[in-house]
Short mmCIF file of C-alpha atoms in Angstrom, two decimals:
data_model
loop_
_atom_site.label_atom_id
_atom_site.label_comp_id
_atom_site.label_asym_id
_atom_site.label_seq_id
_atom_site.Cartn_x
_atom_site.Cartn_y
_atom_site.Cartn_z
CA MET A 11 0.00 0.00 0.00
CA THR A 12 1.33 3.45 -0.94
CA ASP A 13 1.14 6.47 1.31
CA GLN A 14 -1.65 7.87 -0.87
CA GLU A 15 -3.97 4.87 -0.60
CA ILE A 16 -6.67 4.94 2.04
CA SER A 17 -6.88 2.08 4.52
CA TRP A 18 -10.57 1.84 5.34
CA LYS A 19 -9.77 -0.48 8.22
CA ARG A 20 -7.58 2.24 9.73
CA VAL A 21 -10.23 4.87 8.95
CA LEU A 22 -12.76 2.86 10.97
CA VAL A 23 -10.32 2.44 13.87
CA ILE A 24 -9.68 6.20 13.99
CA ALA A 25 -13.41 6.95 13.72
CA GLY A 26 -14.00 4.48 16.52
CA SER A 27 -11.39 6.13 18.73
CA VAL A 28 -13.06 9.53 18.17
CA VAL A 29 -16.45 8.09 19.07
CA ALA A 30 -15.10 6.18 22.05
CA TYR A 31 -13.32 9.31 23.31
CA TYR A 32 -16.56 11.24 23.25
CA MET A 33 -18.79 8.42 24.52
CA GLY A 34 -18.12 9.44 28.09
CA ALA A 35 -20.30 9.99 31.12
CA GLY A 36 -22.04 13.10 29.81
CA TYR A 37 -22.71 11.54 26.41
CA ALA A 38 -23.55 7.89 27.05
CA THR A 39 -25.69 8.68 30.11
CA GLY A 40 -27.64 11.31 28.18
CA GLN A 41 -26.91 13.98 30.81
CA GLU A 42 -24.98 16.21 28.41
CA MET A 43 -27.71 15.99 25.75
CA LEU A 44 -30.36 16.77 28.34
CA GLN A 45 -28.66 19.92 29.63
CA TYR A 46 -27.32 21.19 26.28
CA PHE A 47 -29.93 20.04 23.77
CA ALA A 48 -33.19 18.36 24.80
CA ALA A 49 -34.01 20.91 27.51
CA TYR A 50 -34.62 23.51 24.77
CA GLY A 51 -36.98 21.44 22.59
CA LEU A 52 -36.70 20.67 18.87
CA ILE A 53 -34.37 23.62 18.25
CA SER A 54 -31.75 21.18 19.57
CA LEU A 55 -31.64 19.62 16.08
CA VAL A 56 -30.29 22.91 14.73
CA SER A 57 -27.71 22.82 17.51
CA CYS A 58 -26.59 19.37 16.34
CA VAL A 59 -25.94 20.65 12.81
CA ILE A 60 -23.99 23.65 14.13
CA TYR A 61 -22.04 21.34 16.39
CA PHE A 62 -21.02 19.06 13.49
CA ILE A 63 -19.81 21.97 11.34
CA PHE A 64 -17.73 23.59 14.07
CA PHE A 65 -16.43 20.32 15.47
CA TRP A 66 -15.17 19.10 12.09
CA TYR A 67 -13.61 22.45 11.17
CA LEU A 68 -11.78 22.85 14.47
CA ASN A 69 -10.54 19.31 14.90
CA ASP A 70 -9.33 19.18 11.30
CA ASN A 71 -7.24 22.24 12.15
CA PHE A 72 -5.76 20.42 15.14
CA MET A 73 -4.91 17.37 13.04
CA VAL A 74 -3.28 19.46 10.32
CA ALA A 75 -1.24 21.33 12.93
CA GLY A 76 -0.09 18.08 14.55
CA HIS A 77 0.70 16.49 11.18
CA GLN A 78 2.63 19.40 9.71
CA GLY A 79 4.34 20.48 12.92
CA HIS A 80 5.12 16.97 14.21
CA PHE A 81 4.26 18.28 17.67
CA GLU A 82 5.56 15.99 20.40
CA ASN A 83 3.81 18.03 23.12
CA GLY A 84 0.49 18.38 21.32
CA MET A 85 -1.40 20.56 23.78
CA GLN A 86 1.32 23.14 24.35
CA GLN A 87 2.50 23.42 20.76
CA VAL A 88 -0.95 23.49 19.17
CA CYS A 89 -2.20 26.14 21.59
CA ARG A 90 0.83 28.33 20.85
CA HIS A 91 0.47 27.65 17.13
CA PHE A 92 -3.00 29.20 17.10
CA CYS A 93 -2.87 31.70 19.97
CA GLY A 94 0.75 32.84 20.20
CA LYS A 95 3.20 32.38 23.06
CA TYR A 96 1.36 34.03 25.95
CA VAL A 97 -2.31 33.34 25.23
CA GLY A 98 -1.25 29.91 23.98
CA SER A 99 0.46 29.17 27.30
CA PHE A 100 -2.74 30.12 29.12
CA TYR A 101 -4.86 27.80 26.99
CA ASP A 102 -2.27 25.07 27.28
CA TRP A 103 -2.67 24.96 31.04
CA PHE A 104 -6.37 25.76 30.93
CA ALA A 105 -7.03 22.80 28.64
CA THR A 106 -4.82 20.55 30.74
CA ILE A 107 -6.66 21.40 33.96
CA PHE A 108 -10.05 21.23 32.24
CA CYS A 109 -9.38 17.80 30.76
CA TYR A 110 -8.41 16.53 34.19
CA LEU A 111 -11.62 17.96 35.68
CA CYS A 112 -13.54 16.15 32.95
CA PHE A 113 -11.80 12.94 34.02
CA VAL A 114 -13.29 13.61 37.46
CA VAL A 115 -16.71 14.03 35.80
CA MET A 116 -16.24 10.64 34.12
CA CYS A 117 -15.47 9.03 37.47
CA SER A 118 -18.61 10.57 38.94
CA GLY A 119 -20.63 9.37 35.95
CA GLY A 120 -19.46 5.81 36.51
CA GLY A 121 -20.70 6.05 40.08
CA ALA A 122 -24.08 7.45 38.95
CA VAL A 123 -24.61 4.59 36.49
CA LEU A 124 -24.03 1.80 39.00
CA TRP A 125 -26.07 3.62 41.64
CA GLN A 126 -29.11 4.17 39.38
CA GLN A 127 -29.14 0.72 37.77
CA TYR A 128 -27.90 -1.55 40.55
CA GLY A 129 -28.27 0.48 43.73
CA LEU A 130 -24.55 0.23 44.48
CA PRO A 131 -22.87 2.97 46.53
CA THR A 132 -21.61 5.76 44.30
CA TRP A 133 -18.02 5.25 45.37
CA VAL A 134 -17.95 1.76 43.82
CA GLY A 135 -18.43 3.02 40.27
CA VAL A 136 -16.12 5.96 40.89
CA LEU A 137 -13.39 3.61 42.12
CA LEU A 138 -13.74 1.28 39.12
CA ILE A 139 -13.36 4.11 36.59
CA ALA A 140 -10.45 5.66 38.48
CA VAL A 141 -8.53 2.38 38.81
CA THR A 142 -9.10 1.15 35.24
CA GLY A 143 -8.33 4.62 33.88
CA VAL A 144 -5.03 4.82 35.72
CA ALA A 145 -4.06 1.31 34.60
CA THR A 146 -4.81 2.07 30.94
CA VAL A 147 -3.09 5.46 30.82
CA VAL A 148 0.15 3.94 32.02
CA PHE A 149 0.38 2.13 28.65
CA GLY A 150 0.34 5.41 26.66
CA LEU A 151 -1.85 6.96 23.94
CA GLY A 152 -0.78 4.73 21.04
CA LYS A 153 -2.10 1.54 22.59
CA MET A 154 -5.08 3.43 23.94
CA VAL A 155 -6.24 4.50 20.48
CA ASP A 156 -5.89 0.97 19.11
CA VAL A 157 -7.69 -0.68 22.02
CA ILE A 158 -10.58 1.69 22.65
CA GLY A 159 -10.97 2.52 18.96
CA ARG A 160 -12.40 -0.93 18.33
CA MET A 161 -15.07 -0.36 20.98
CA GLY A 162 -16.32 2.96 19.62
CA PRO A 163 -18.62 1.77 16.78
CA VAL A 164 -20.27 -0.80 19.06
CA LEU A 165 -20.87 1.79 21.76
CA ILE A 166 -22.42 4.35 19.45
CA LEU A 167 -24.66 1.82 17.68
CA LEU A 168 -26.05 0.58 20.99
CA CYS A 169 -26.52 4.16 22.16
CA ILE A 170 -28.51 5.00 19.01
CA ALA A 171 -30.50 1.75 19.24
CA GLY A 172 -31.49 2.56 22.81
CA ALA A 173 -32.54 6.07 21.82
CA VAL A 174 -34.66 4.76 18.92
CA LEU A 175 -36.45 2.39 21.31
CA GLY A 176 -37.06 5.36 23.58
CA ILE A 177 -38.66 7.31 20.74
CA VAL A 178 -40.88 4.41 19.64
CA PHE A 179 -42.14 3.63 23.15
CA ALA A 180 -42.13 7.21 24.46
CA ASP A 181 -44.47 8.25 27.27
CA THR A 182 -44.81 11.91 26.26
CA GLY A 183 -43.98 12.04 22.54
CA ILE A 184 -41.72 14.38 20.58
CA SER A 185 -44.34 17.03 19.76
CA ARG A 186 -45.69 17.34 23.30
CA GLY A 187 -42.24 16.97 24.81
CA SER A 188 -40.88 19.83 22.69
CA GLU A 189 -43.63 22.09 24.05
CA LEU A 190 -43.05 21.03 27.64
CA ALA A 191 -39.24 21.02 27.73
CA PRO A 192 -38.66 24.80 27.95
CA THR A 193 -41.27 25.10 30.72
CA LEU A 194 -40.01 22.33 33.00
CA ASP A 195 -37.60 22.74 35.90
CA ILE A 196 -34.61 21.06 34.21
CA MET A 197 -30.96 21.77 34.98
CA LYS A 198 -29.82 23.58 31.80
CA ALA A 199 -26.43 24.55 30.47
CA ALA A 200 -27.54 28.11 29.67
CA PRO A 201 -30.66 30.31 29.51
CA THR A 202 -30.93 29.95 25.70
CA TRP A 203 -30.16 27.20 23.16
CA TRP A 204 -27.56 29.27 21.30
CA GLN A 205 -25.64 30.03 24.48
CA ALA A 206 -25.71 26.33 25.28
CA ILE A 207 -24.24 25.30 21.91
CA ILE A 208 -21.49 27.90 22.27
CA SER A 209 -20.57 26.42 25.64
CA ASP A 210 -20.81 22.85 24.32
CA ILE A 211 -18.48 23.55 21.39
CA GLY A 212 -16.10 25.40 23.70
CA PHE A 213 -15.70 22.62 26.23
CA ALA A 214 -15.62 19.86 23.61
CA ILE A 215 -12.70 21.31 21.65
CA MET A 216 -10.69 21.69 24.84
CA TRP A 217 -10.96 17.91 25.12
CA MET A 218 -9.84 17.38 21.59
CA VAL A 219 -6.81 19.65 21.04
CA ALA A 220 -4.12 17.18 22.12
CA PHE A 221 -6.09 14.11 21.02
CA PHE A 222 -6.53 15.17 17.38
CA ALA A 223 -3.06 16.71 17.18
CA GLY A 224 -1.72 13.34 18.33
CA ILE A 225 -3.67 11.48 15.65
CA GLY A 226 -2.43 13.91 13.00
CA ARG A 227 1.18 13.44 14.13
CA GLN A 228 1.08 9.66 14.44
CA GLU A 229 -0.76 8.77 11.23
CA LYS A 230 1.67 8.29 8.34
CA ASN A 231 -1.15 8.55 5.80
CA PHE A 232 -2.98 11.77 6.67
CA LYS A 233 -5.95 10.79 4.50
CA ASN A 234 -6.71 7.99 6.95
CA ALA A 235 -6.73 10.50 9.82
CA ARG A 236 -8.91 13.00 7.96
CA TYR A 237 -11.51 10.50 6.78
CA GLY A 238 -11.55 8.72 10.12
CA ALA A 239 -12.08 11.96 12.03
CA LEU A 240 -14.86 13.07 9.68
CA LEU A 241 -16.69 9.76 10.05
CA GLY A 242 -16.30 9.76 13.82
CA ILE A 243 -17.53 13.34 14.20
CA PHE A 244 -20.51 12.62 11.94
CA MET A 245 -21.46 9.60 14.05
CA VAL A 246 -21.20 11.62 17.25
CA SER A 247 -23.36 14.45 15.86
CA LEU A 248 -25.95 12.01 14.50
CA ALA A 249 -26.20 10.29 17.85
CA PHE A 250 -26.60 13.70 19.51
CA GLY A 251 -29.69 14.35 17.41
CA ILE A 252 -31.28 10.93 17.92
CA VAL A 253 -30.67 10.83 21.68
CA SER A 254 -31.97 14.39 22.03
CA LEU A 255 -35.21 13.36 20.28
CA ALA A 256 -35.55 10.38 22.63
CA GLU A 257 -35.10 12.64 25.65
CA ILE A 258 -37.59 15.18 24.34
CA ALA A 259 -40.10 12.36 23.80
CA ASN A 260 -39.67 11.25 27.44
CA ILE A 261 -38.93 14.64 28.98
CA GLU A 262 -41.37 14.42 31.89
CA MET A 263 -39.97 11.09 33.06
CA ILE A 264 -36.27 11.94 32.81
CA ARG A 265 -36.07 15.62 33.75
CA ASN A 266 -34.50 14.94 37.17
CA SER A 267 -32.61 11.76 36.29
CA GLN A 268 -28.85 11.45 36.76
CA VAL A 269 -28.67 8.95 33.86
CA PRO A 270 -31.63 9.88 31.60
CA LEU A 271 -30.88 7.61 28.64
CA LEU A 272 -30.57 4.59 30.93
CA LEU A 273 -33.94 5.46 32.50
CA ILE A 274 -35.54 5.71 29.04
CA ILE A 275 -34.29 2.25 28.09
CA ASP A 276 -35.32 0.79 31.47
CA ASN A 277 -38.85 2.06 30.81
CA VAL A 278 -38.91 -0.04 27.63
CA SER A 279 -37.06 -3.14 28.88
CA PRO A 280 -35.31 -3.65 32.23
CA LEU A 281 -33.18 -6.36 30.61
CA ALA A 282 -32.08 -3.97 27.85
CA ALA A 283 -31.29 -1.39 30.53
CA THR A 284 -29.03 -3.88 32.30
CA VAL A 285 -27.14 -4.47 29.06
CA TYR A 286 -26.97 -0.76 28.31
CA SER A 287 -25.64 0.05 31.76
CA VAL A 288 -22.58 -2.01 30.84
CA VAL A 289 -22.33 -0.07 27.57
CA VAL A 290 -22.54 3.24 29.41
CA PHE A 291 -19.88 2.18 31.86
CA LEU A 292 -17.56 1.21 29.00
CA GLY A 293 -18.29 4.57 27.36
CA VAL A 294 -17.33 6.37 30.54
CA TYR A 295 -14.12 4.36 30.71
CA THR A 296 -13.13 5.02 27.09
CA THR A 297 -13.43 8.76 27.64
CA ALA A 298 -11.83 8.86 31.08
CA CYS A 299 -8.58 7.33 29.82
CA PRO A 300 -7.61 9.98 27.20
CA LEU A 301 -8.73 12.80 29.51
CA LEU A 302 -6.45 11.59 32.28
CA TRP A 303 -3.67 11.03 29.73
CA THR A 304 -3.98 14.63 28.51
CA GLY A 305 -3.39 15.99 32.00
CA VAL A 306 -0.50 13.67 32.82
CA ASN A 307 1.20 13.94 29.43
CA ARG A 308 1.45 17.73 29.80
CA MET A 309 3.58 17.36 32.92
CA ALA A 310 5.59 14.20 32.32
CA GLU A 311 7.01 12.16 29.46
CA GLU A 312 5.34 8.82 28.79
CA LYS A 313 6.88 5.62 30.19
CA THR A 314 8.91 7.51 32.82
CA GLN A 315 8.67 6.92 36.56
CA LYS A 316 7.34 10.47 37.02
CA TYR A 317 4.61 9.79 34.44
CA ARG A 318 3.47 6.64 36.26
CA TRP A 319 3.43 8.23 39.72
CA LEU A 320 1.65 11.34 38.48
CA THR A 321 -1.02 9.17 36.85
CA VAL A 322 -1.63 7.37 40.14
CA ILE A 323 -1.73 10.59 42.20
CA LEU A 324 -4.20 12.32 39.85
CA GLY A 325 -6.33 9.18 39.73
CA VAL A 326 -6.58 9.06 43.52
CA ALA A 327 -7.40 12.78 43.75
CA GLY A 328 -10.07 12.38 41.07
CA PHE A 329 -11.69 9.60 43.07
CA PHE A 330 -12.15 11.74 46.17
CA ILE A 331 -13.48 14.76 44.25
CA ALA A 332 -15.96 12.61 42.29
CA VAL A 333 -17.29 10.98 45.44
CA ALA A 334 -17.91 14.39 47.02
CA LEU A 335 -20.06 15.95 44.24
CA PRO A 336 -23.17 14.64 42.38
CA PHE A 337 -22.78 13.82 38.70
CA ASN A 338 -25.30 16.23 37.14
CA ARG A 339 -23.93 19.13 39.20
CA LEU A 340 -20.36 18.35 38.10
CA VAL A 341 -21.49 18.34 34.45
CA ASN A 342 -23.23 21.67 34.91
CA ILE A 343 -20.27 23.33 36.62
CA VAL A 344 -17.25 21.89 34.81
CA TYR A 345 -18.65 21.76 31.28
CA VAL A 346 -20.56 25.03 31.22
CA ILE A 347 -18.07 27.44 32.80
CA ASN A 348 -15.12 26.05 30.90
CA GLY A 349 -17.13 26.01 27.69
CA TYR A 350 -17.34 29.79 27.42
CA VAL A 351 -13.62 30.20 27.96
CA GLY A 352 -13.00 27.43 25.47
CA PHE A 353 -15.11 29.08 22.78
CA ILE A 354 -12.78 32.09 22.75
CA PHE A 355 -10.16 29.62 21.52
CA VAL A 356 -12.33 29.18 18.40
CA VAL A 357 -11.81 32.85 17.58
CA PHE A 358 -8.04 32.37 17.65
CA VAL A 359 -8.28 29.34 15.34
CA VAL A 360 -10.36 31.30 12.82
CA ALA A 361 -7.99 34.27 13.06
CA ARG A 362 -4.99 32.02 12.40
CA ASN A 363 -6.73 30.56 9.34
CA VAL A 364 -7.45 34.05 8.01
CA ARG A 365 -3.83 35.13 8.51
CA ASP A 366 -2.53 32.01 6.78
CA TYR A 367 -4.93 32.51 3.87
CA ARG A 368 -3.86 36.12 3.39
CA ALA A 369 -0.19 35.13 3.58
CA ARG A 370 -0.68 32.49 0.87
CA LYS A 371 -2.49 34.95 -1.38
CA ALA A 372 0.24 37.55 -0.88
CA ALA A 373 2.93 34.96 -1.71
CA GLU A 374 1.04 33.90 -4.84
CA ALA A 375 0.72 37.53 -5.92
CA ASP A 376 4.46 38.11 -5.42
CA THR A 377 5.27 34.99 -7.44
CA TYR A 378 2.96 36.09 -10.25
CA GLU A 379 4.52 39.57 -10.37
CA ALA A 380 8.03 38.09 -10.40
CA VAL A 381 7.13 35.96 -13.41
#
C-alpha cells in the first residue's frame, strides 16, 4: 500500500477512537444531551448541525497542525500555534486542567450509572473508573487509540438503538415533549439554546486539542486520519440528534434523572437497561482514559517513573473529588463554565486561518509579479 492509498480499516479504527473518546459519562448517560440540547426542545436539532460543522472544522485544524508540525507536546504546541506564546500558554494549562476535571466528571458518571441501575454505593463506580483509567493510561496513547478505537462503533450503535427504542415507546412524545421542555424545571447549560451550543463547542474542543493533534502526528497517511475523524464526528453528531429526540419524547420522566438515557431504556425493557448500563460504563471508561492522559502527558514524558506516579496521584485525587459531588452538578459546573472560555479559543483558530490565507495569497501575488 502506498502512502496515498486509504486504509478503510484504519479509517474505521480512527473513527472508533473519536467516538469512544466522546462516549463518556455526559454523552452515554444522556446527561450532556439533556442539559445542552433536549431541555430547549426541537431547536436542539439545529444545535446538532452547528455542532457538526464547528467540530469538524476545528478538529481538522488540530490534526493538520499536529501532522505538519510533528508536535511531540500536542497541547502546548498546538495552543501556541493558534494563539501565540502568551495566550497559547494560558490555553495550554487551561485545557490541561479542564481535561483533568472532565476525568473527574467521568469518574462521577461511573458512580451514577451503578447507583441508578444496581443500587450500588456511588463510590464503587467511581473507584472502578479511576482504577481502570489509571491502569490504561500507564500504557500510553498509542495503545489506547488501538484498544478503545475498536469499541467505539459498538458503543455508538447501541446508544442509538437505545434512543430509537425510547422514541418508539415514548411516554410523552416528541411534539408534546418539545412544548413542555422549555417550561419544566430542568438543569440547563444556559438560559438559551444558542448560548448552550457555544458552551458545548467550547468545552468539547478543549478535550480534543491534544487528542486530534496526536492522531495527526502519528498517522503516516494523513488521509486515513482525515476520513476517520470526519466519520467519527458525523457519528457523534448524529447520535446527539437521535438521543436528544428520545429525551424530548420522554422529557417528563427523565427531567430529574442522573442517567436519563438509561432510565428511558429501562422504561422499555429492564433487561435492555441492564445491558446498556454495561455499555454506558464502557463509554465512561473510554473517555476517562484519554482525559487523564492529557493531563498527565502535559507534565511528564510517557513511560517515565514520574509519568506513572503522576497518573496514580491524579487518579486518587479524582476519586475523592468525584465521590464528594453529584454527577449532574459536576457536568453543569465543569462543562458550562469552561465552555465559554474554550469558545474564545475558536476565535483564535479562525484568526490564524485568516492570517494564513492572506499570507498564501500575498505569496502567490508576489510569485505572479516576479514571473
